[in-house]
PDB file of C-alpha atoms in Angstrom:
ATOM      1  CA  MET A   1      22.379 -17.618 -36.577  1.00 50.00           C
ATOM      2  CA  SER A   2      23.405 -19.061 -33.222  1.00 62.00           C
ATOM      3  CA  LEU A   3      22.800 -22.605 -32.027  1.00 79.00           C
ATOM      4  CA  LEU A   4      19.200 -23.243 -31.030  1.00 92.00           C
ATOM      5  CA  PHE A   5      20.276 -23.887 -27.428  1.00 93.00           C
ATOM      6  CA  LYS A   6      23.500 -23.632 -25.450  1.00 94.00           C
ATOM      7  CA  GLU A   7      24.211 -23.742 -21.735  1.00 95.00           C
ATOM      8  CA  LEU A   8      26.876 -21.070 -21.313  1.00 96.00           C
ATOM      9  CA  ASP A   9      27.719 -21.784 -17.672  1.00 96.00           C
ATOM     10  CA  TYR A  10      26.570 -23.952 -14.777  1.00 94.00           C
ATOM     11  CA  ARG A  11      27.724 -23.333 -11.198  1.00 93.00           C
ATOM     12  CA  PRO A  12      26.761 -24.645  -7.747  1.00 93.00           C
ATOM     13  CA  THR A  13      26.312 -21.749  -5.284  1.00 89.00           C
ATOM     14  CA  PRO A  14      25.208 -21.448  -1.637  1.00 84.00           C
ATOM     15  CA  MET A  15      21.759 -20.427  -2.937  1.00 81.00           C
ATOM     16  CA  GLY A  16      21.434 -23.359  -5.360  1.00 89.00           C
ATOM     17  CA  VAL A  17      22.615 -24.336  -8.825  1.00 94.00           C
ATOM     18  CA  LEU A  18      23.003 -21.246 -11.011  1.00 95.00           C
ATOM     19  CA  SER A  19      22.936 -21.585 -14.777  1.00 96.00           C
ATOM     20  CA  LEU A  20      23.189 -19.272 -17.752  1.00 97.00           C
ATOM     21  CA  ARG A  21      21.757 -20.359 -21.082  1.00 96.00           C
ATOM     22  CA  ARG A  22      21.159 -18.947 -24.525  1.00 96.00           C
ATOM     23  CA  ARG A  23      18.440 -20.188 -26.822  1.00 94.00           C
ATOM     24  CA  ARG A  24      17.211 -19.124 -30.223  1.00 94.00           C
ATOM     25  CA  GLU A  25      13.612 -17.898 -30.283  1.00 92.00           C
ATOM     26  CA  LEU A  26      12.704 -18.689 -33.880  1.00 91.00           C
ATOM     27  CA  SER A  27       9.374 -16.869 -33.829  1.00 88.00           C
ATOM     28  CA  LEU A  28      11.164 -13.574 -33.065  1.00 89.00           C
ATOM     29  CA  ASP A  29      14.497 -14.388 -34.752  1.00 91.00           C
ATOM     30  CA  ILE A  30      16.471 -13.404 -31.659  1.00 92.00           C
ATOM     31  CA  ASP A  31      18.758 -14.968 -29.063  1.00 94.00           C
ATOM     32  CA  VAL A  32      17.229 -15.132 -25.588  1.00 95.00           C
ATOM     33  CA  TYR A  33      19.454 -15.174 -22.505  1.00 97.00           C
ATOM     34  CA  GLU A  34      18.115 -16.747 -19.324  1.00 96.00           C
ATOM     35  CA  ILE A  35      19.419 -17.127 -15.764  1.00 95.00           C
ATOM     36  CA  LYS A  36      18.055 -19.968 -13.645  1.00 93.00           C
ATOM     37  CA  LEU A  37      18.500 -20.839  -9.976  1.00 90.00           C
ATOM     38  CA  ASP A  38      17.883 -24.569  -9.695  1.00 92.00           C
ATOM     39  CA  GLU A  39      14.668 -24.966 -11.738  1.00 89.00           C
ATOM     40  CA  GLU A  40      13.435 -21.412 -11.165  1.00 87.00           C
ATOM     41  CA  TYR A  41      13.801 -18.720 -13.820  1.00 86.00           C
ATOM     42  CA  LEU A  42      15.319 -15.549 -12.388  1.00 87.00           C
ATOM     43  CA  MET A  43      15.846 -13.430 -15.498  1.00 90.00           C
ATOM     44  CA  SER A  44      15.055 -13.514 -19.195  1.00 92.00           C
ATOM     45  CA  SER A  45      16.051 -11.049 -21.894  1.00 94.00           C
ATOM     46  CA  LEU A  46      12.542 -11.495 -23.304  1.00 90.00           C
ATOM     47  CA  PHE A  47      11.180  -9.431 -20.418  1.00 87.00           C
ATOM     48  CA  THR A  48      13.119  -6.250 -19.686  1.00 91.00           C
ATOM     49  CA  ASP A  49      10.464  -3.503 -19.666  1.00 90.00           C
ATOM     50  CA  ALA A  50      10.037  -3.356 -15.899  1.00 89.00           C
ATOM     51  CA  GLU A  51      13.785  -3.608 -15.217  1.00 93.00           C
ATOM     52  CA  ILE A  52      14.370  -0.577 -17.445  1.00 96.00           C
ATOM     53  CA  ALA A  53      11.374   1.224 -15.938  1.00 95.00           C
ATOM     54  CA  LEU A  54      12.859   0.709 -12.476  1.00 97.00           C
ATOM     55  CA  ALA A  55      15.816   2.950 -13.345  1.00 98.00           C
ATOM     56  CA  ASP A  56      13.836   5.364 -15.507  1.00 98.00           C
ATOM     57  CA  LEU A  57      11.101   5.989 -12.931  1.00 97.00           C
ATOM     58  CA  GLY A  58      13.440   6.150  -9.969  1.00 98.00           C
ATOM     59  CA  LEU A  59      15.953   8.554 -11.487  1.00 98.00           C
ATOM     60  CA  ALA A  60      13.247  10.739 -13.052  1.00 97.00           C
ATOM     61  CA  GLU A  61      12.406  11.897  -9.523  1.00 95.00           C
ATOM     62  CA  LEU A  62      15.824  13.552  -9.131  1.00 98.00           C
ATOM     63  CA  ASP A  63      16.505  16.932 -10.728  1.00 95.00           C
ATOM     64  CA  ARG A  64      20.244  17.173 -10.124  1.00 95.00           C
ATOM     65  CA  ASP A  65      23.299  15.938 -12.018  1.00 97.00           C
ATOM     66  CA  ASN A  66      26.232  13.679 -11.151  1.00 98.00           C
ATOM     67  CA  LEU A  67      23.999  11.247  -9.281  1.00 98.00           C
ATOM     68  CA  ASP A  68      25.514   8.532  -7.106  1.00 98.00           C
ATOM     69  CA  VAL A  69      23.355   5.471  -7.818  1.00 98.00           C
ATOM     70  CA  VAL A  70      23.319   1.972  -6.334  1.00 98.00           C
ATOM     71  CA  VAL A  71      21.665  -0.989  -8.056  1.00 98.00           C
ATOM     72  CA  GLY A  72      20.939  -4.103  -6.019  1.00 98.00           C
ATOM     73  CA  GLY A  73      21.075  -7.149  -8.301  1.00 96.00           C
ATOM     74  CA  LEU A  74      23.026  -7.234 -11.564  1.00 97.00           C
ATOM     75  CA  GLY A  75      21.140  -9.990 -13.397  1.00 94.00           C
ATOM     76  CA  LEU A  76      21.240  -9.451 -17.150  1.00 96.00           C
ATOM     77  CA  GLY A  77      22.190  -5.819 -16.604  1.00 97.00           C
ATOM     78  CA  TYR A  78      19.183  -3.958 -18.001  1.00 97.00           C
ATOM     79  CA  THR A  79      18.532  -1.854 -14.882  1.00 98.00           C
ATOM     80  CA  ALA A  80      22.210  -0.953 -14.695  1.00 98.00           C
ATOM     81  CA  LYS A  81      22.317  -0.014 -18.379  1.00 98.00           C
ATOM     82  CA  ALA A  82      19.196   2.152 -18.051  1.00 98.00           C
ATOM     83  CA  ALA A  83      20.815   3.946 -15.116  1.00 98.00           C
ATOM     84  CA  LEU A  84      23.996   4.560 -17.127  1.00 98.00           C
ATOM     85  CA  ASP A  85      21.941   5.746 -20.100  1.00 98.00           C
ATOM     86  CA  ASN A  86      20.510   8.499 -17.901  1.00 98.00           C
ATOM     87  CA  PRO A  87      22.700  11.596 -18.433  1.00 97.00           C
ATOM     88  CA  LYS A  88      22.268  12.566 -14.768  1.00 98.00           C
ATOM     89  CA  THR A  89      24.162   9.486 -13.540  1.00 98.00           C
ATOM     90  CA  GLY A  90      27.720  10.214 -12.439  1.00 98.00           C
ATOM     91  CA  LYS A  91      28.581   7.016 -10.567  1.00 97.00           C
ATOM     92  CA  LEU A  92      26.939   3.593 -10.480  1.00 98.00           C
ATOM     93  CA  THR A  93      27.640   0.793  -8.013  1.00 98.00           C
ATOM     94  CA  VAL A  94      26.027  -2.569  -8.786  1.00 98.00           C
ATOM     95  CA  LEU A  95      26.001  -5.004  -5.866  1.00 97.00           C
ATOM     96  CA  ASP A  96      25.441  -8.693  -6.510  1.00 95.00           C
ATOM     97  CA  THR A  97      25.845 -11.527  -4.038  1.00 92.00           C
ATOM     98  CA  LEU A  98      26.705 -13.978  -6.814  1.00 92.00           C
ATOM     99  CA  PRO A  99      30.243 -13.482  -8.185  1.00 94.00           C
ATOM    100  CA  GLU A 100      29.360 -15.822 -11.036  1.00 95.00           C
ATOM    101  CA  VAL A 101      26.942 -13.262 -12.480  1.00 95.00           C
ATOM    102  CA  ILE A 102      29.592 -10.548 -12.365  1.00 97.00           C
ATOM    103  CA  GLU A 103      32.062 -12.885 -14.077  1.00 97.00           C
ATOM    104  CA  TRP A 104      29.557 -13.589 -16.870  1.00 97.00           C
ATOM    105  CA  HIS A 105      29.428  -9.881 -17.649  1.00 97.00           C
ATOM    106  CA  GLN A 106      33.178  -9.382 -17.387  1.00 97.00           C
ATOM    107  CA  GLN A 107      33.805 -12.392 -19.652  1.00 96.00           C
ATOM    108  CA  GLY A 108      31.399 -11.088 -22.305  1.00 96.00           C
ATOM    109  CA  LEU A 109      28.972 -13.995 -22.008  1.00 96.00           C
ATOM    110  CA  LEU A 110      26.039 -11.564 -21.816  1.00 97.00           C
ATOM    111  CA  PRO A 111      25.112  -8.920 -24.391  1.00 96.00           C
ATOM    112  CA  LEU A 112      25.511  -5.951 -22.018  1.00 97.00           C
ATOM    113  CA  GLY A 113      28.616  -7.273 -20.293  1.00 97.00           C
ATOM    114  CA  GLU A 114      31.225  -5.366 -22.261  1.00 96.00           C
ATOM    115  CA  GLN A 115      29.353  -2.064 -21.993  1.00 96.00           C
ATOM    116  CA  LEU A 116      28.858  -2.325 -18.232  1.00 98.00           C
ATOM    117  CA  SER A 117      32.332  -3.646 -17.467  1.00 97.00           C
ATOM    118  CA  ASN A 118      34.100  -0.974 -19.536  1.00 96.00           C
ATOM    119  CA  ASP A 119      32.115   2.085 -18.433  1.00 97.00           C
ATOM    120  CA  PRO A 120      34.373   4.047 -16.033  1.00 97.00           C
ATOM    121  CA  ARG A 121      31.313   5.241 -14.104  1.00 97.00           C
ATOM    122  CA  CYS A 122      30.217   1.687 -13.312  1.00 98.00           C
ATOM    123  CA  ALA A 123      31.579  -0.624 -10.592  1.00 97.00           C
ATOM    124  CA  LEU A 124      30.374  -4.235 -10.508  1.00 98.00           C
ATOM    125  CA  VAL A 125      30.838  -5.254  -6.871  1.00 97.00           C
ATOM    126  CA  HIS A 126      30.544  -8.683  -5.308  1.00 96.00           C
ATOM    127  CA  GLY A 127      28.651  -7.902  -2.115  1.00 94.00           C
ATOM    128  CA  ASP A 128      25.580  -8.555  -0.028  1.00 95.00           C
ATOM    129  CA  PHE A 129      23.091  -5.808  -0.846  1.00 97.00           C
ATOM    130  CA  PHE A 130      20.792  -6.840   1.989  1.00 97.00           C
ATOM    131  CA  GLY A 131      23.549  -6.944   4.570  1.00 96.00           C
ATOM    132  CA  ALA A 132      24.839  -3.554   3.400  1.00 96.00           C
ATOM    133  CA  SER A 133      21.393  -1.949   3.418  1.00 97.00           C
ATOM    134  CA  LEU A 134      20.773  -3.064   7.023  1.00 96.00           C
ATOM    135  CA  SER A 135      24.201  -2.009   8.299  1.00 95.00           C
ATOM    136  CA  GLU A 136      25.076   1.137  10.231  1.00 93.00           C
ATOM    137  CA  THR A 137      27.669   2.200   7.643  1.00 94.00           C
ATOM    138  CA  PRO A 138      26.391   5.320   5.821  1.00 95.00           C
ATOM    139  CA  GLY A 139      27.342   4.205   2.298  1.00 94.00           C
ATOM    140  CA  MET A 140      26.767   0.914   0.483  1.00 95.00           C
ATOM    141  CA  ASN A 141      29.799   1.111  -1.824  1.00 91.00           C
ATOM    142  CA  PRO A 142      32.744  -0.619  -0.079  1.00 88.00           C
ATOM    143  CA  ASP A 143      35.138   1.825  -1.760  1.00 88.00           C
ATOM    144  CA  ALA A 144      33.297   4.843  -0.310  1.00 89.00           C
ATOM    145  CA  PRO A 145      31.674   3.629   2.925  1.00 92.00           C
ATOM    146  CA  GLU A 146      30.984   7.117   4.275  1.00 94.00           C
ATOM    147  CA  LYS A 147      29.187   8.457   1.192  1.00 94.00           C
ATOM    148  CA  ARG A 148      25.404   8.304   1.069  1.00 97.00           C
ATOM    149  CA  HIS A 149      23.644   7.836  -2.258  1.00 98.00           C
ATOM    150  CA  ASP A 150      21.161   9.784  -4.374  1.00 98.00           C
ATOM    151  CA  ALA A 151      19.260   6.665  -5.460  1.00 98.00           C
ATOM    152  CA  ILE A 152      19.048   2.984  -4.594  1.00 98.00           C
ATOM    153  CA  LEU A 153      17.352   0.695  -7.135  1.00 98.00           C
ATOM    154  CA  LEU A 154      16.544  -2.884  -6.139  1.00 98.00           C
ATOM    155  CA  ASP A 155      15.703  -5.838  -8.388  1.00 95.00           C
ATOM    156  CA  VAL A 156      16.492  -9.123  -6.636  1.00 94.00           C
ATOM    157  CA  ASP A 157      13.419 -10.781  -5.168  1.00 94.00           C
ATOM    158  CA  HIS A 158      10.250 -11.579  -7.097  1.00 92.00           C
ATOM    159  CA  SER A 159       8.350  -9.286  -4.731  1.00 96.00           C
ATOM    160  CA  PRO A 160       8.514  -8.156  -1.081  1.00 97.00           C
ATOM    161  CA  GLY A 161       6.310 -11.122  -0.211  1.00 96.00           C
ATOM    162  CA  ASN A 162       8.060 -13.653  -2.471  1.00 95.00           C
ATOM    163  CA  VAL A 163      11.766 -13.613  -1.679  1.00 94.00           C
ATOM    164  CA  LEU A 164      14.664 -15.712  -2.925  1.00 89.00           C
ATOM    165  CA  HIS A 165      16.122 -16.135   0.576  1.00 89.00           C
ATOM    166  CA  GLU A 166      14.504 -15.919   4.005  1.00 94.00           C
ATOM    167  CA  ASP A 167      17.107 -13.387   5.171  1.00 95.00           C
ATOM    168  CA  HIS A 168      15.806 -10.906   2.606  1.00 97.00           C
ATOM    169  CA  LYS A 169      12.521 -10.537   4.470  1.00 97.00           C
ATOM    170  CA  ARG A 170      14.194  -8.312   7.080  1.00 98.00           C
ATOM    171  CA  LEU A 171      14.628  -5.524   4.540  1.00 98.00           C
ATOM    172  CA  TYR A 172      10.917  -5.239   3.776  1.00 98.00           C
ATOM    173  CA  THR A 173       9.920  -4.588   7.392  1.00 98.00           C
ATOM    174  CA  LYS A 174       9.432  -1.079   8.778  1.00 98.00           C
ATOM    175  CA  ASP A 175      12.730  -1.307  10.648  1.00 98.00           C
ATOM    176  CA  GLY A 176      14.604  -2.679   7.627  1.00 98.00           C
ATOM    177  CA  LEU A 177      13.313   0.045   5.300  1.00 98.00           C
ATOM    178  CA  ALA A 178      14.205   2.735   7.849  1.00 98.00           C
ATOM    179  CA  LYS A 179      17.785   1.401   7.903  1.00 98.00           C
ATOM    180  CA  LEU A 180      17.916   1.395   4.098  1.00 98.00           C
ATOM    181  CA  ALA A 181      16.604   4.986   3.978  1.00 98.00           C
ATOM    182  CA  ALA A 182      19.540   6.055   6.163  1.00 98.00           C
ATOM    183  CA  HIS A 183      21.890   5.237   3.255  1.00 98.00           C
ATOM    184  CA  LEU A 184      20.250   7.933   1.109  1.00 98.00           C
ATOM    185  CA  VAL A 185      20.923  11.664   1.013  1.00 98.00           C
ATOM    186  CA  PRO A 186      18.052  14.004   1.965  1.00 98.00           C
ATOM    187  CA  GLY A 187      15.521  13.834  -0.857  1.00 98.00           C
ATOM    188  CA  GLY A 188      17.043  10.571  -2.082  1.00 98.00           C
ATOM    189  CA  ILE A 189      15.101   7.866  -3.906  1.00 98.00           C
ATOM    190  CA  PHE A 190      14.546   4.179  -3.242  1.00 98.00           C
ATOM    191  CA  ALA A 191      12.879   2.266  -6.085  1.00 98.00           C
ATOM    192  CA  LEU A 192      11.942  -1.408  -6.090  1.00 98.00           C
ATOM    193  CA  TRP A 193      10.749  -3.793  -8.794  1.00 96.00           C
ATOM    194  CA  SER A 194       8.073  -6.388  -8.036  1.00 96.00           C
ATOM    195  CA  THR A 195       6.383  -8.991 -10.194  1.00 94.00           C
ATOM    196  CA  GLU A 196       3.170  -8.579  -8.167  1.00 95.00           C
ATOM    197  CA  MET A 197       0.480  -5.924  -8.058  1.00 96.00           C
ATOM    198  CA  PRO A 198       0.966  -3.266  -5.316  1.00 97.00           C
ATOM    199  CA  GLU A 199       0.850  -4.874  -1.872  1.00 97.00           C
ATOM    200  CA  PRO A 200      -0.860  -2.688   0.796  1.00 98.00           C
ATOM    201  CA  TRP A 201       1.179  -4.088   3.695  1.00 98.00           C
ATOM    202  CA  PHE A 202       4.410  -3.168   1.934  1.00 98.00           C
ATOM    203  CA  GLU A 203       3.145   0.300   1.009  1.00 98.00           C
ATOM    204  CA  GLU A 204       2.374   0.830   4.696  1.00 98.00           C
ATOM    205  CA  ASN A 205       5.894  -0.239   5.637  1.00 98.00           C
ATOM    206  CA  LEU A 206       7.387   2.062   2.984  1.00 98.00           C
ATOM    207  CA  GLY A 207       5.287   4.944   4.245  1.00 98.00           C
ATOM    208  CA  SER A 208       6.691   4.517   7.739  1.00 98.00           C
ATOM    209  CA  ALA A 209      10.276   4.989   6.503  1.00 98.00           C
ATOM    210  CA  PHE A 210       9.936   7.521   3.652  1.00 98.00           C
ATOM    211  CA  GLU A 211       8.258  10.896   3.310  1.00 98.00           C
ATOM    212  CA  THR A 212       6.483  10.095   0.024  1.00 98.00           C
ATOM    213  CA  ILE A 213       5.758   6.814  -1.739  1.00 98.00           C
ATOM    214  CA  ARG A 214       3.928   5.590  -4.798  1.00 97.00           C
ATOM    215  CA  ALA A 215       3.426   2.322  -6.666  1.00 98.00           C
ATOM    216  CA  ASP A 216       3.476   2.489 -10.470  1.00 97.00           C
ATOM    217  CA  VAL A 217       1.904  -0.447 -12.300  1.00 95.00           C
ATOM    218  CA  ILE A 218       3.922  -1.315 -15.411  1.00 92.00           C
ATOM    219  CA  LYS A 219       2.023  -2.991 -18.257  1.00 90.00           C
ATOM    220  CA  PHE A 220       3.773  -4.654 -21.171  1.00 82.00           C
ATOM    221  CA  LYS A 221       2.973  -7.136 -23.890  1.00 80.00           C
ATOM    222  CA  HIS A 222       4.195 -10.698 -23.630  1.00 74.00           C
ATOM    223  CA  PRO A 223       6.360 -11.063 -26.762  1.00 74.00           C
ATOM    224  CA  LEU A 224       5.267 -14.619 -27.559  1.00 75.00           C
ATOM    225  CA  ILE A 225       1.551 -14.696 -26.770  1.00 75.00           C
ATOM    226  CA  ASP A 226      -1.301 -12.215 -26.962  1.00 75.00           C
ATOM    227  CA  ARG A 227      -1.261 -11.332 -23.279  1.00 80.00           C
ATOM    228  CA  GLU A 228      -0.557  -8.264 -21.197  1.00 86.00           C
ATOM    229  CA  ASP A 229       1.753  -8.721 -18.208  1.00 88.00           C
ATOM    230  CA  ILE A 230       1.833  -6.495 -15.152  1.00 91.00           C
ATOM    231  CA  ASN A 231       4.662  -5.613 -12.749  1.00 93.00           C
ATOM    232  CA  THR A 232       5.019  -2.895 -10.117  1.00 96.00           C
ATOM    233  CA  VAL A 233       7.726  -0.313  -9.472  1.00 97.00           C
ATOM    234  CA  TYR A 234       7.618   1.282  -6.027  1.00 98.00           C
ATOM    235  CA  VAL A 235       9.214   4.723  -5.732  1.00 98.00           C
ATOM    236  CA  ALA A 236       9.900   6.234  -2.290  1.00 98.00           C
ATOM    237  CA  ARG A 237      11.613   9.513  -1.342  1.00 98.00           C
ATOM    238  CA  THR A 238      13.327  10.513   1.868  1.00 98.00           C
ATOM    239  CA  LYS A 239      12.637  13.862   3.494  1.00 97.00           C
ATOM    240  CA  ALA A 240      14.554  16.696   1.806  1.00 94.00           C
TER     241      ALA A 240
END
């Protein structure tokens, strides 16, 4: 059994103090990994259902093989792993603005780090997802800037209305979403995780940039208390 609590890393960043910690959850007999930004919890390995659903629901919309997929936000890696677990995925680019998070995976400090770092289909890239999505360059992978993508999966902000940085708000506007859609191939998919229930203003903005949209409410049990939690996964498709 591991120590009951250990801070694995602690780094100052332009966004705040970033920390990675592992604690033993005795009631479940498991290690729990958590990422915090200052005093705010960003990720916990206790809650991964919606992160996995983001990849599963988004990629289920595509009926072709050898998909070129982009994930915005590496975090603990569960969305990336779910994308790699899909047999249709041929190439995965994971963009994260925090190099520290990428280093944690590459150094094996996180449970999925070795799998993600060693998969030849997967590139962990230090980059600004939001800057890339709003740029005029067709592709978001710096190594293939002219290649558009089959799917873009985003899990960074808490929700379109509750962002980690003010600059992120530009993406969730009608103009920002139209620019993001231009990075997708015809019939490509954009999927977004949110901790909130579907927000009508954001659905309207999505509808202005994509041909079809939907908001799937994801329900899952809180592992420590008798309570059902709810997240949302938005799935939008460009015109074929």
